Coordinates of C-alpha atoms in Angstrom, one line a residue:
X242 CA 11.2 51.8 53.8
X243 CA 7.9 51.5 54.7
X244 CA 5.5 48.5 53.2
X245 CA 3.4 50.3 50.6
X246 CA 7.0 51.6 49.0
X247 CA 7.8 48.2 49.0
X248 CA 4.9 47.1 47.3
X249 CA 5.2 49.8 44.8
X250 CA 8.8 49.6 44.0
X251 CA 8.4 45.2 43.4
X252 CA 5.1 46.3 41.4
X253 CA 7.2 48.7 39.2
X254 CA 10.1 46.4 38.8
X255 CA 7.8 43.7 37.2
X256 CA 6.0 46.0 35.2
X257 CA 9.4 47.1 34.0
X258 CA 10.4 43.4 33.6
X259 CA 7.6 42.2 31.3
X260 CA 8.0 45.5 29.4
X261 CA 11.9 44.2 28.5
X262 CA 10.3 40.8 27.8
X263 CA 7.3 42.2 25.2
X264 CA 10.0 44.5 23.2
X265 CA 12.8 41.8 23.6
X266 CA 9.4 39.3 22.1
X267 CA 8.1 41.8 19.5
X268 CA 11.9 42.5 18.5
X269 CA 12.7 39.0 17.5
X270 CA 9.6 38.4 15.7
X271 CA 9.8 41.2 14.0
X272 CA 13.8 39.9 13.0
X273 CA 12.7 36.3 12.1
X274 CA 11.9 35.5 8.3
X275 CA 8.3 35.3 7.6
X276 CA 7.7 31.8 6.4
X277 CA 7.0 31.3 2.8
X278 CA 4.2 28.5 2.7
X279 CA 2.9 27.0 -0.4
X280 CA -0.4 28.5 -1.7
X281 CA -3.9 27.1 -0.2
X282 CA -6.3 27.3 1.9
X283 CA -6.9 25.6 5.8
X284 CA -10.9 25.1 5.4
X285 CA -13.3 24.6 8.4
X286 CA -12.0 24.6 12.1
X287 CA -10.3 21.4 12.9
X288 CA -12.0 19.7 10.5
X289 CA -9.5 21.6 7.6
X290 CA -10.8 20.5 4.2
X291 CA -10.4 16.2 5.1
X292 CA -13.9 15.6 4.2
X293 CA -14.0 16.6 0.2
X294 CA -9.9 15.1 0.3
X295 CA -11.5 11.8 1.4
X296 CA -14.4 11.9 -0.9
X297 CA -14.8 9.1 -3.0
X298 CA -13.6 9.0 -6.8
X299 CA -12.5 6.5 -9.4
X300 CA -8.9 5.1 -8.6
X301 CA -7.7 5.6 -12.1
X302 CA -8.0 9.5 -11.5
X303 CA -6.3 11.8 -8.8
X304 CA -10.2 12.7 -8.1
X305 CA -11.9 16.3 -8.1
X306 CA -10.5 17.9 -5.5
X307 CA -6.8 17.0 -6.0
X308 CA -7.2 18.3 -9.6
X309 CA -8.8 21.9 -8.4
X310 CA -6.3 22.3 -5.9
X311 CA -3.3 21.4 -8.5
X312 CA -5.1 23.5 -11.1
X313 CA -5.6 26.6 -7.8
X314 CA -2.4 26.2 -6.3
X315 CA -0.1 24.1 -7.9
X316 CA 1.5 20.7 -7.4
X317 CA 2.8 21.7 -3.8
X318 CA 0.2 23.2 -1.9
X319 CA -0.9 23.8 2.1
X320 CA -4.1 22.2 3.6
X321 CA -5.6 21.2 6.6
X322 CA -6.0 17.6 6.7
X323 CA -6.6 15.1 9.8
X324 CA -6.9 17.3 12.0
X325 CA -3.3 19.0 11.4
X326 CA -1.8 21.5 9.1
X327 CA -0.7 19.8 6.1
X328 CA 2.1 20.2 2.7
X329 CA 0.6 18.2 0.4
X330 CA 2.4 17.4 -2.5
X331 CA 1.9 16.2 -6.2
X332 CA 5.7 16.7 -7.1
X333 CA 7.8 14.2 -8.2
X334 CA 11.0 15.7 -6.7
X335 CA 9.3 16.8 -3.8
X336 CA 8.3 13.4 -2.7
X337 CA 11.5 11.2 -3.7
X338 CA 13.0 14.2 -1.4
X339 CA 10.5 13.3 1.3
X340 CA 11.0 9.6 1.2
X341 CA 14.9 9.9 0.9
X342 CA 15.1 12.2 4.1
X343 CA 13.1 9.4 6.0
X344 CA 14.5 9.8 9.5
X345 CA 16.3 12.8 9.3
X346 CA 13.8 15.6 7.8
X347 CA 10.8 13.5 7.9
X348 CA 9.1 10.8 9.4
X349 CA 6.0 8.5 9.3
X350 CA 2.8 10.2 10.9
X351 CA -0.6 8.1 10.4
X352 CA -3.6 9.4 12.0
X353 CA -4.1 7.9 15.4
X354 CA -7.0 6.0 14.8
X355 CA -5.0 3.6 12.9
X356 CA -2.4 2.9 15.2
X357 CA -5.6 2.3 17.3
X358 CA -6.6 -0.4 15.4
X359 CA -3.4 -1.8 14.1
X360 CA -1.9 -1.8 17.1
X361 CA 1.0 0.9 18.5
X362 CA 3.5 -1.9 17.2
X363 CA 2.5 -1.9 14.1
X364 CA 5.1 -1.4 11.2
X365 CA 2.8 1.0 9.5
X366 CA 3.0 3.2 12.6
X367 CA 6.2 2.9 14.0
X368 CA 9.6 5.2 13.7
X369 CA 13.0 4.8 14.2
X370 CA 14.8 2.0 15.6
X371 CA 11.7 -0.4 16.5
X372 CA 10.8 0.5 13.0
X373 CA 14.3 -1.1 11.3
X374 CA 14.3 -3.4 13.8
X375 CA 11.0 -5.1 12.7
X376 CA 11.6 -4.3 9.0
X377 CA 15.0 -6.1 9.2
X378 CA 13.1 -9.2 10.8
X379 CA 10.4 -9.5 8.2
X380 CA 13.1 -8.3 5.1
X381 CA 15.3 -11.5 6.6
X382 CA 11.9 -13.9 6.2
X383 CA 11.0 -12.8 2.4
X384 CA 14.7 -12.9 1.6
X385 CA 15.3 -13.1 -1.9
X386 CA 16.7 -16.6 -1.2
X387 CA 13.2 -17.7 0.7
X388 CA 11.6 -16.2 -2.6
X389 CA 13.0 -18.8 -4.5
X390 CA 12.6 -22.1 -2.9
X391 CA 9.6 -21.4 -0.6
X392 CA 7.6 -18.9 -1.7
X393 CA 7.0 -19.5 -4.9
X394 CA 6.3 -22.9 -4.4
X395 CA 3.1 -21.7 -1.8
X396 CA 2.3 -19.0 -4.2
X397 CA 1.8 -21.1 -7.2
X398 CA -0.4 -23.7 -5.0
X399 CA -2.8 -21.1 -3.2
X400 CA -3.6 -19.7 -6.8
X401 CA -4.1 -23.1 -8.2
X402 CA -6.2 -23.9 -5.2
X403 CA -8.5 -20.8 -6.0
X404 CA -8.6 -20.8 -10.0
X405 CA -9.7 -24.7 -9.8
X406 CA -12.7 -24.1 -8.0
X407 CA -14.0 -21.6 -10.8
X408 CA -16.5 -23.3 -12.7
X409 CA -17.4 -23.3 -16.5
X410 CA -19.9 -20.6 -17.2
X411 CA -20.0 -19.3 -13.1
X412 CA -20.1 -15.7 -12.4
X413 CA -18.7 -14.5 -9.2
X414 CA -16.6 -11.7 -7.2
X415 CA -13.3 -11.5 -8.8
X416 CA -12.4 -9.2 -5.9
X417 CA -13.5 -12.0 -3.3
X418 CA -11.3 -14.9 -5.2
X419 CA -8.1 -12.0 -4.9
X420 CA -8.9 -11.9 -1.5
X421 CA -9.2 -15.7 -0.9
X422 CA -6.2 -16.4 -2.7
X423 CA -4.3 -13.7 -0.7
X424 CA -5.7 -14.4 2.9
X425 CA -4.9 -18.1 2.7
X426 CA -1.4 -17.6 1.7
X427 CA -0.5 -15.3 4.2
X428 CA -2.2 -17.2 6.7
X429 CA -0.1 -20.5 5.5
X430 CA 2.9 -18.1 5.5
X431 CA 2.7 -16.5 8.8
X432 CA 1.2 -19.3 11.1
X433 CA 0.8 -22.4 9.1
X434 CA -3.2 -22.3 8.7
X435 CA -4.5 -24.6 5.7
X436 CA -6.9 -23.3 3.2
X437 CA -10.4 -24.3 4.1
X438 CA -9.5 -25.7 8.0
X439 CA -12.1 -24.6 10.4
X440 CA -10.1 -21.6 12.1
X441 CA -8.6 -20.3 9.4
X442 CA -12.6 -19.5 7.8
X443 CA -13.3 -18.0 11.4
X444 CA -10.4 -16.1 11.5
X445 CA -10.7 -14.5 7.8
X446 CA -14.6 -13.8 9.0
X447 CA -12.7 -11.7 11.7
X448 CA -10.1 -10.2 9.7
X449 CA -13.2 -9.1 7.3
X450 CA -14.9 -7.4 10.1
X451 CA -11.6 -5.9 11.0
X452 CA -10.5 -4.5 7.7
X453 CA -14.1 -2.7 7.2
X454 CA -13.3 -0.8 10.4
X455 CA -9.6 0.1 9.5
X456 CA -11.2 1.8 6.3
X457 CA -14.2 3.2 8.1
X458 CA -14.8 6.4 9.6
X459 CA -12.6 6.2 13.5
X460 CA -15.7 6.6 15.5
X461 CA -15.6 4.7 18.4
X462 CA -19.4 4.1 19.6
X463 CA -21.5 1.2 19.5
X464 CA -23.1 -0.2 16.0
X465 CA -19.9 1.7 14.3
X466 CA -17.6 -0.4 11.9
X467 CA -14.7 1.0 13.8
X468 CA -16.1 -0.5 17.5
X469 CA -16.6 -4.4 15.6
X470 CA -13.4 -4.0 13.9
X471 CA -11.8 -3.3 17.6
X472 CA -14.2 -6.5 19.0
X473 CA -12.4 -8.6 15.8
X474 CA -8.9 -7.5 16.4
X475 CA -9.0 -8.6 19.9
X476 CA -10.7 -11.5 18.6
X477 CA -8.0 -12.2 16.2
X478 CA -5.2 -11.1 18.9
X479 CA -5.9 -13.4 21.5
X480 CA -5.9 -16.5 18.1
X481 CA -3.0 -15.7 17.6
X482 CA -1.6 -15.8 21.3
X483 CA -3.3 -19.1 21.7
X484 CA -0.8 -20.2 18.8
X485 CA 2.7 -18.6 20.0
X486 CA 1.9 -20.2 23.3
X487 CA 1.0 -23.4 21.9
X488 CA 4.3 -23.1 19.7
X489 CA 6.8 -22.1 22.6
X490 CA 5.6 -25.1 24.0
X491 CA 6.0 -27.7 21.3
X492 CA 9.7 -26.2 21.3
X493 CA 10.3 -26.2 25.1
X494 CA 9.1 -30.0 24.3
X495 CA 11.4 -30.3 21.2
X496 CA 8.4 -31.5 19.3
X497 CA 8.7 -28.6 16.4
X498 CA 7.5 -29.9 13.5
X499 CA 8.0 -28.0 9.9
X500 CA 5.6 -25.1 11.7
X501 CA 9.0 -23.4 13.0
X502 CA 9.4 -22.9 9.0
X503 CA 6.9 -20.1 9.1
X504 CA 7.0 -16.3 10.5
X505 CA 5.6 -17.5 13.6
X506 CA 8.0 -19.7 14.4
X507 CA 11.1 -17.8 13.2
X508 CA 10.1 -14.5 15.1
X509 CA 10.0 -16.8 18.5
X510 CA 13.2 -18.6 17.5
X511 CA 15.3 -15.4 16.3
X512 CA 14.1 -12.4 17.7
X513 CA 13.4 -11.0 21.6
X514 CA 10.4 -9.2 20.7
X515 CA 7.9 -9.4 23.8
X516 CA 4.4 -10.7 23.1
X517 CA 2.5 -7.9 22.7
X518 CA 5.3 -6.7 20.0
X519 CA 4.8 -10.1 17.9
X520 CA 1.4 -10.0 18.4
X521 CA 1.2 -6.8 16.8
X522 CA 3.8 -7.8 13.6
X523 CA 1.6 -10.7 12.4
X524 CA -1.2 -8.5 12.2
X525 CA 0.1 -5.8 10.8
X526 CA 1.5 -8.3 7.9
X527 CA -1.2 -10.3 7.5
X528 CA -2.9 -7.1 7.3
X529 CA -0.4 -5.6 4.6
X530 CA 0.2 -9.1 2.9
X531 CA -3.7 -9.5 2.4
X532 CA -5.2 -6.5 1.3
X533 CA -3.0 -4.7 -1.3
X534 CA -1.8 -7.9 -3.1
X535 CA -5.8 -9.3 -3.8
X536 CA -6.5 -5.4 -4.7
X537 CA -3.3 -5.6 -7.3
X538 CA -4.8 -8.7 -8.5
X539 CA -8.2 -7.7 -8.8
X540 CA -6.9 -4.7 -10.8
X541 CA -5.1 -6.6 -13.2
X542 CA -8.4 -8.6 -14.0
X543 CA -10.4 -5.2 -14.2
X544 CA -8.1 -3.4 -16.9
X545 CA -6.9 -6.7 -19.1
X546 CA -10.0 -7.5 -20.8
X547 CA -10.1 -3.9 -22.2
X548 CA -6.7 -4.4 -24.0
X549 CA -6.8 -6.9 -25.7
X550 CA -3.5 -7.2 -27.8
X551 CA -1.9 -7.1 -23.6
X552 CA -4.3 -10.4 -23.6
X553 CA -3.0 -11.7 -26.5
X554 CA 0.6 -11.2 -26.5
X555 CA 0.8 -12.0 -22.1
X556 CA -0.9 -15.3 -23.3
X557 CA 2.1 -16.2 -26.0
X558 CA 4.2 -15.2 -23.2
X559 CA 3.4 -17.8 -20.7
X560 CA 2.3 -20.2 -23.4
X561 CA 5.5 -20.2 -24.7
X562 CA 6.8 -21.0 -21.0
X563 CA 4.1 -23.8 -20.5
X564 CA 4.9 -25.8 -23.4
X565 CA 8.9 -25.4 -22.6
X566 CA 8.0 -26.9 -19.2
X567 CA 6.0 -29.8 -20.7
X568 CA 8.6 -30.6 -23.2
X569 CA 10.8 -30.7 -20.4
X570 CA 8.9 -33.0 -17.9
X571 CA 8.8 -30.1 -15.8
X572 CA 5.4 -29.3 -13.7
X573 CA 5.7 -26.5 -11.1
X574 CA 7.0 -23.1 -12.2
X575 CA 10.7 -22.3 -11.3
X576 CA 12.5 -18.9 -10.5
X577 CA 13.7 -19.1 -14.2
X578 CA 9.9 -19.5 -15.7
X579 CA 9.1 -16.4 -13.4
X580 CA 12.2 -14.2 -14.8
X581 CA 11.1 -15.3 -18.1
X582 CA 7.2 -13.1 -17.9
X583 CA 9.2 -10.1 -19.4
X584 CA 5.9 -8.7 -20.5
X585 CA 4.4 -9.9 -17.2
X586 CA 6.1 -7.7 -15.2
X587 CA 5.2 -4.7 -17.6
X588 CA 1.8 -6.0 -17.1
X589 CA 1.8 -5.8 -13.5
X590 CA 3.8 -2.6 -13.6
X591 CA 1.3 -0.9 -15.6
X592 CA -1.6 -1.8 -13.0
X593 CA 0.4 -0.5 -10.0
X594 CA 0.8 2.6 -11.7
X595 CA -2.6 2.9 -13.1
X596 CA -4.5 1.7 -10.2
X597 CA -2.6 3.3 -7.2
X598 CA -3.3 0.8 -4.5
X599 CA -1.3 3.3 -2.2
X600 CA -2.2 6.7 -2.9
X601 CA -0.8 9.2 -0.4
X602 CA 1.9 8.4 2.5
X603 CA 1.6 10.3 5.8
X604 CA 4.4 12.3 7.1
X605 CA 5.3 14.9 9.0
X606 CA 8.7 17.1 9.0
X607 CA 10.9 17.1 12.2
X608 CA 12.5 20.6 11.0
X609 CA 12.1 23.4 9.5
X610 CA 12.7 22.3 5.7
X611 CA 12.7 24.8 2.5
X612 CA 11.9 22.9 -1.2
X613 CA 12.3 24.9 -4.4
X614 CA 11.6 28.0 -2.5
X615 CA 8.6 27.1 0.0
X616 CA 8.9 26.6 3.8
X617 CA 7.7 23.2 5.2
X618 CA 7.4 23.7 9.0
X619 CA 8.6 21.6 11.8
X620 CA 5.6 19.5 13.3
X621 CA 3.2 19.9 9.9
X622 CA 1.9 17.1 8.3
X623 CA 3.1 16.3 4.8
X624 CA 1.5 14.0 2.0
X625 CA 3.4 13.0 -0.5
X626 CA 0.4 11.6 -3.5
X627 CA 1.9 8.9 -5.0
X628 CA -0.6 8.3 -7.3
X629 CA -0.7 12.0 -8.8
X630 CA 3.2 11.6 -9.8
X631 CA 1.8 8.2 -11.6
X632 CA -1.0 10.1 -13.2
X633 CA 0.6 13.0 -14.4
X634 CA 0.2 13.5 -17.7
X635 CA 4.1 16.0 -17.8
X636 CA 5.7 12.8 -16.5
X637 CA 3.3 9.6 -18.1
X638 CA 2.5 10.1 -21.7
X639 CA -1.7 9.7 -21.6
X640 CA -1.6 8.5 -18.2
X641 CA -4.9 7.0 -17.8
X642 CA -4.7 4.5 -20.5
X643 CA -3.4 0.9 -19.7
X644 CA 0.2 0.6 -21.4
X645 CA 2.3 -2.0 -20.4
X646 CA 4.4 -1.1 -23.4
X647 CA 5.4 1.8 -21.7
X648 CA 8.1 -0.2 -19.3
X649 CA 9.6 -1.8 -22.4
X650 CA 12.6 -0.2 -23.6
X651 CA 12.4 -0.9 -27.0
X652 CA 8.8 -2.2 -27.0
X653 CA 6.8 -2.5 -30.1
X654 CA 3.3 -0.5 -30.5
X655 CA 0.6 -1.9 -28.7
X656 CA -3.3 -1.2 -29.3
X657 CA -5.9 -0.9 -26.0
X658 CA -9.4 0.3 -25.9
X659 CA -9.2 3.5 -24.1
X660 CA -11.8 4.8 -21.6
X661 CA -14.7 5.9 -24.1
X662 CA -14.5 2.6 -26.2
X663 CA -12.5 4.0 -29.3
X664 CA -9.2 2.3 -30.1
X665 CA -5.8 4.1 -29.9
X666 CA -2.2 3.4 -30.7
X667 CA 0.3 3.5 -28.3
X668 CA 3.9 4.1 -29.0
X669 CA 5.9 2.0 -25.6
X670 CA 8.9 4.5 -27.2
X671 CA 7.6 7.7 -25.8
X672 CA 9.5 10.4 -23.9
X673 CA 9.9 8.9 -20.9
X674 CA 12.7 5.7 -21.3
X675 CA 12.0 2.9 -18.6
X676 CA 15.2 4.6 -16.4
X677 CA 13.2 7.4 -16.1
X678 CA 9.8 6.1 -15.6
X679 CA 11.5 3.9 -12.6
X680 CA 12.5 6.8 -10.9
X681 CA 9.2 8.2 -10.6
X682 CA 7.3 5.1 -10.2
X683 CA 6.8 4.4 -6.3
X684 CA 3.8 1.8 -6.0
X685 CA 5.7 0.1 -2.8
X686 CA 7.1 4.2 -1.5
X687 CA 10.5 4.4 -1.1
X688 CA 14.0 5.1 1.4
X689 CA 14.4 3.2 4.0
X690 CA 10.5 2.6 4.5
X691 CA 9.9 0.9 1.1
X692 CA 7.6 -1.7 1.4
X693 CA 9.3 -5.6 2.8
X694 CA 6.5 -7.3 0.8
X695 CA 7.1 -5.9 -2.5
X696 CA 9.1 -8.9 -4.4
X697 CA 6.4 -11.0 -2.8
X698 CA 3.6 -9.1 -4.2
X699 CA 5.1 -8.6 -7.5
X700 CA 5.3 -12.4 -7.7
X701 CA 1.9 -13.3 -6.6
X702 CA 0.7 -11.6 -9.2
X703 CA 2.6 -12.7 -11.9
X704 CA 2.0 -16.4 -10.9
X705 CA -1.5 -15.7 -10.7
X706 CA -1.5 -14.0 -14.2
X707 CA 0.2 -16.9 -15.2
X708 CA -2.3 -19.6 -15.0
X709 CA -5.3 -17.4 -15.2
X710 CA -4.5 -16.3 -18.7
X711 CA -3.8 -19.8 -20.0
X712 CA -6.7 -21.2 -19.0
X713 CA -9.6 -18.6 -18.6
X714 CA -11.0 -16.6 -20.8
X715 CA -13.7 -13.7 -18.7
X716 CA -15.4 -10.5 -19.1
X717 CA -16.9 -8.4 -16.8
X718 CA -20.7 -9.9 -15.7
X719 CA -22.0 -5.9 -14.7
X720 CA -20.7 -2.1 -14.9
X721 CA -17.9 -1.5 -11.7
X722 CA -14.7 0.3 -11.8
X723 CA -12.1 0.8 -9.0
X724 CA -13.1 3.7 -6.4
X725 CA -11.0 5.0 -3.7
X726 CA -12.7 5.0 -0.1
X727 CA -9.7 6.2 0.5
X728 CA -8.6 2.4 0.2
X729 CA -8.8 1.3 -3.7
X730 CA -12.0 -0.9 -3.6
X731 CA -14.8 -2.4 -6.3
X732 CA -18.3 -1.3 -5.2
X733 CA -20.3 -4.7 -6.6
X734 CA -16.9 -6.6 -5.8
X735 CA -15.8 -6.9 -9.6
X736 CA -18.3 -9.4 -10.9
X737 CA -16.8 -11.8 -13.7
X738 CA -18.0 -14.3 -15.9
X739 CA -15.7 -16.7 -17.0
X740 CA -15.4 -19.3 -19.3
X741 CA -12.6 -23.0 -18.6
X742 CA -9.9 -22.4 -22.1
X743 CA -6.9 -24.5 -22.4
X744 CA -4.2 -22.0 -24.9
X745 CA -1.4 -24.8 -24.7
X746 CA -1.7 -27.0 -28.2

């Protein structure tokens, strides 16, 4: 057979070949389903429709475009967001389904920018068995037990420490004071820094710096927010490396003193974590510890003053504890004071819910997964909105007014201001008991994932409630409400005026 046949016969053979392969192609996507994705639209080329999702709006609202695209598409819909193709969801059962399945149908996804600046260690960012791992180490420090006879203690100092310094008559940032009460307890917490010492005000300069990049725009160029907040985390980094290695070698010394007590000290003594690894689990707590707890805070001082029967009957509450405690001899708040702010902990319910300090959650599915009749595809991204299940007025009777009543289960009807000034009644009995409302109330997420701080958080601010309630009275100094950047921030930083009041006879 002469060359050219050769030639011609391998040229027909692979024209015959990919022929088999396009029809054997064509037939099987002609056989598989057609997937059946939620209504919506992708937007602009890779940028999808992230800019007018991440456009600011008050945090007591789901904002404008979440509320077209419910009203469009409905509470499950498709989007481009972050650069990905994206289920984002508004559905209660959709995203208890989502956090449930964390592992095996979903798991965390967070933009890579802020495993950039967090670290790639990071609890926020990391999945799987590293994930538990550090989860179980920081679970085992804010034990229920170390609740008890440590932190509460701390927590009930650091507030003190913070409320005494407010003069009579002084007008400052109530968002600031949050944020200094928060900062300096983690800080005492994780690494044993004092309020007030030297390098604990240079590091919480740096951790500022930091935090306005992790909220800022992931541009990494000079003069950005996101290029200083990289500058301060390596600032803050190599502080904290400075103390592990000036800790390993007070132990190797056996000169530990009651510094071993704190997170620091337990991760070196229990745990086989390399440096880089603890490195990135202080900051990613101090981080977490920090910012949502003094936004909490700052939210509870926002919405009390326009309720004032909340004010009234928090402050019989915790009078009522007080004057126990005096007749008592007793000075410092105990476990059994703290179980005792029934009311409290509606109080600080009600701003979680109202306030959303975590919106959304980012997730992505690992398989194909079908919910109530719509396809989620392997490898999308997938948001469940926490704070659109809290604001949804088919699941929370008038949703955007503050009702602590609502979390009583046979609560008596309480009076607030609602948003336009005008009173109104609101019955706590509604149709929504307190089981039910728990089940879709997520403020700390849920499944495996749910938040390790949360018992700490809730009784930060309770203790802070506490003594801010008995002896201050304060009222908003200028006009600012709560926006979402996509963080939950004040734009003038909450300015109060307050006023020293003593409600113990």
């Amino acid at each position: 057979m002469s060359d050219s046949h050769l030639t011609f016969f391998s040229l027909s053979s692979s024209i015959l070949a990919l022929l088999l392969i396009f029809i054997f192609i064509f037939k099987r996507k002609q056989t598989k389903p057609k997937l059946n994705l939620p209504p919506g639209k992708m937007g602009w080329p890779f940028l999808g429709e992230t800019i007018g999702y991440l456009k600011p709006y008050s945090a007591t609202t789901i904002g404008e475009f979440m509320d077209q695209h419910i009203a469009r598409y409905g509470k499950i819909y498709k989007s481009k967001l972050f650069g990905e193709p994206a289920i984002v969801s508004a559905d209660a059962g959709l995203n208890r389904f989502i956090l449930q399945n964390e592992g095996k149908l979903f798991e965390c996804s967070y933009p890579r920018s802020i495993g950039g600046i967090l670290g790639k260690w990071s609890m926020l960012v990391l999945v799987g068995d590293m994930h538990r791992d550090m989860r179980a180490i920081s679970l085992n420090f804010l034990s229920h037990g170390r609740l008890r006879t440590h932190l509460l203690k701390e927590v009930e100092n650091h507030t003190l420490l913070v409320l005494n310094s407010w003069k009579h008559n002084s007008t400052f940032s109530a968002q600031d004071e949050a944020k200094r009460f928060t900062f300096n307890l983690m800080a005492k917490h994780i690494m044993s820094l004092d309020p007030g010492n030297v390098e604990t005000e240079k590091l919480k300069e740096e951790y500022v710096t930091f935090m306005k990049g992790v909220v800022s725009a992931p541009l990494n160029l000079p003069g950005t927010a996101y290029r200083r907040a990289l500058k301060s985390r390596s600032t803050i980094l190599k502080f904290i490396e400075a103390k592990m290695t000036e800790r390993v070698r007070k132990m190797e010394e056996g000169n530990e003193s009651l510094e071993e007590d704190d997170l620091l000290g337990w991760v070196l003594k229990h745990s086989n974590l390399s440096t880089e690894q603890i490195l990135d689990l202080v900051l990613s707590l101090l981080f977490a510890g920090h910012e949502t707890s003094s936004v909490a805070i700052a939210l509870a001082i926002y919405f009390l003053p326009g309720c004032p029967q909340a004010m009234e009957q928090l402050r019989e509450e915790h009078s009522e504890i007080a004057r126990a405690k005096k007749q008592a001899g007793e000075v410092e708040l105990t476990w059994d004071d703290y179980k005792r702010m029934e009311f409290t902990h509606c109080v600080v319910n009600e701003t979680l819910r109202l306030g959303n300090v975590v919106r959304y959650l980012h997730r992505k599915a690992l398989k194909d997964v079908r919910y109530k009749g719509y396809d989620i595809p392997c490898g999308w991204k997938v948001l469940p909105v926490i704070a659109a299940v809290h604001l949804d007025p088919s699941l929370f009777d008038q949703p955007q007014q503050f009702n602590p009543w609502r979390w009583q289960i046979n609560g008596r009807r309480g009076s607030c201001s609602s948003s336009n000034g005008s009173s109104s009644n609101i019955n706590a009995n509604n149709n929504n008991t307190t089981t039910t409302t728990n089940n879709l109330f997520l403020p700390f997420g849920g499944g495996p994932r749910l938040c390790a701080g949360s018992e700490l958080a809730k009784l930060e601010m309770a203790v802070f409630i506490h003594h801010l309630v008995l002896n201050y009275q304060w009222e908003l100094a200028d006009s600012d409400q709560p926006y979402v950047y996509p963080f939950v921030d004040f734009p003038k930083g909450l300015p109060i005026t307050v006023q020293n009041h003593s409600y113990l006879s």
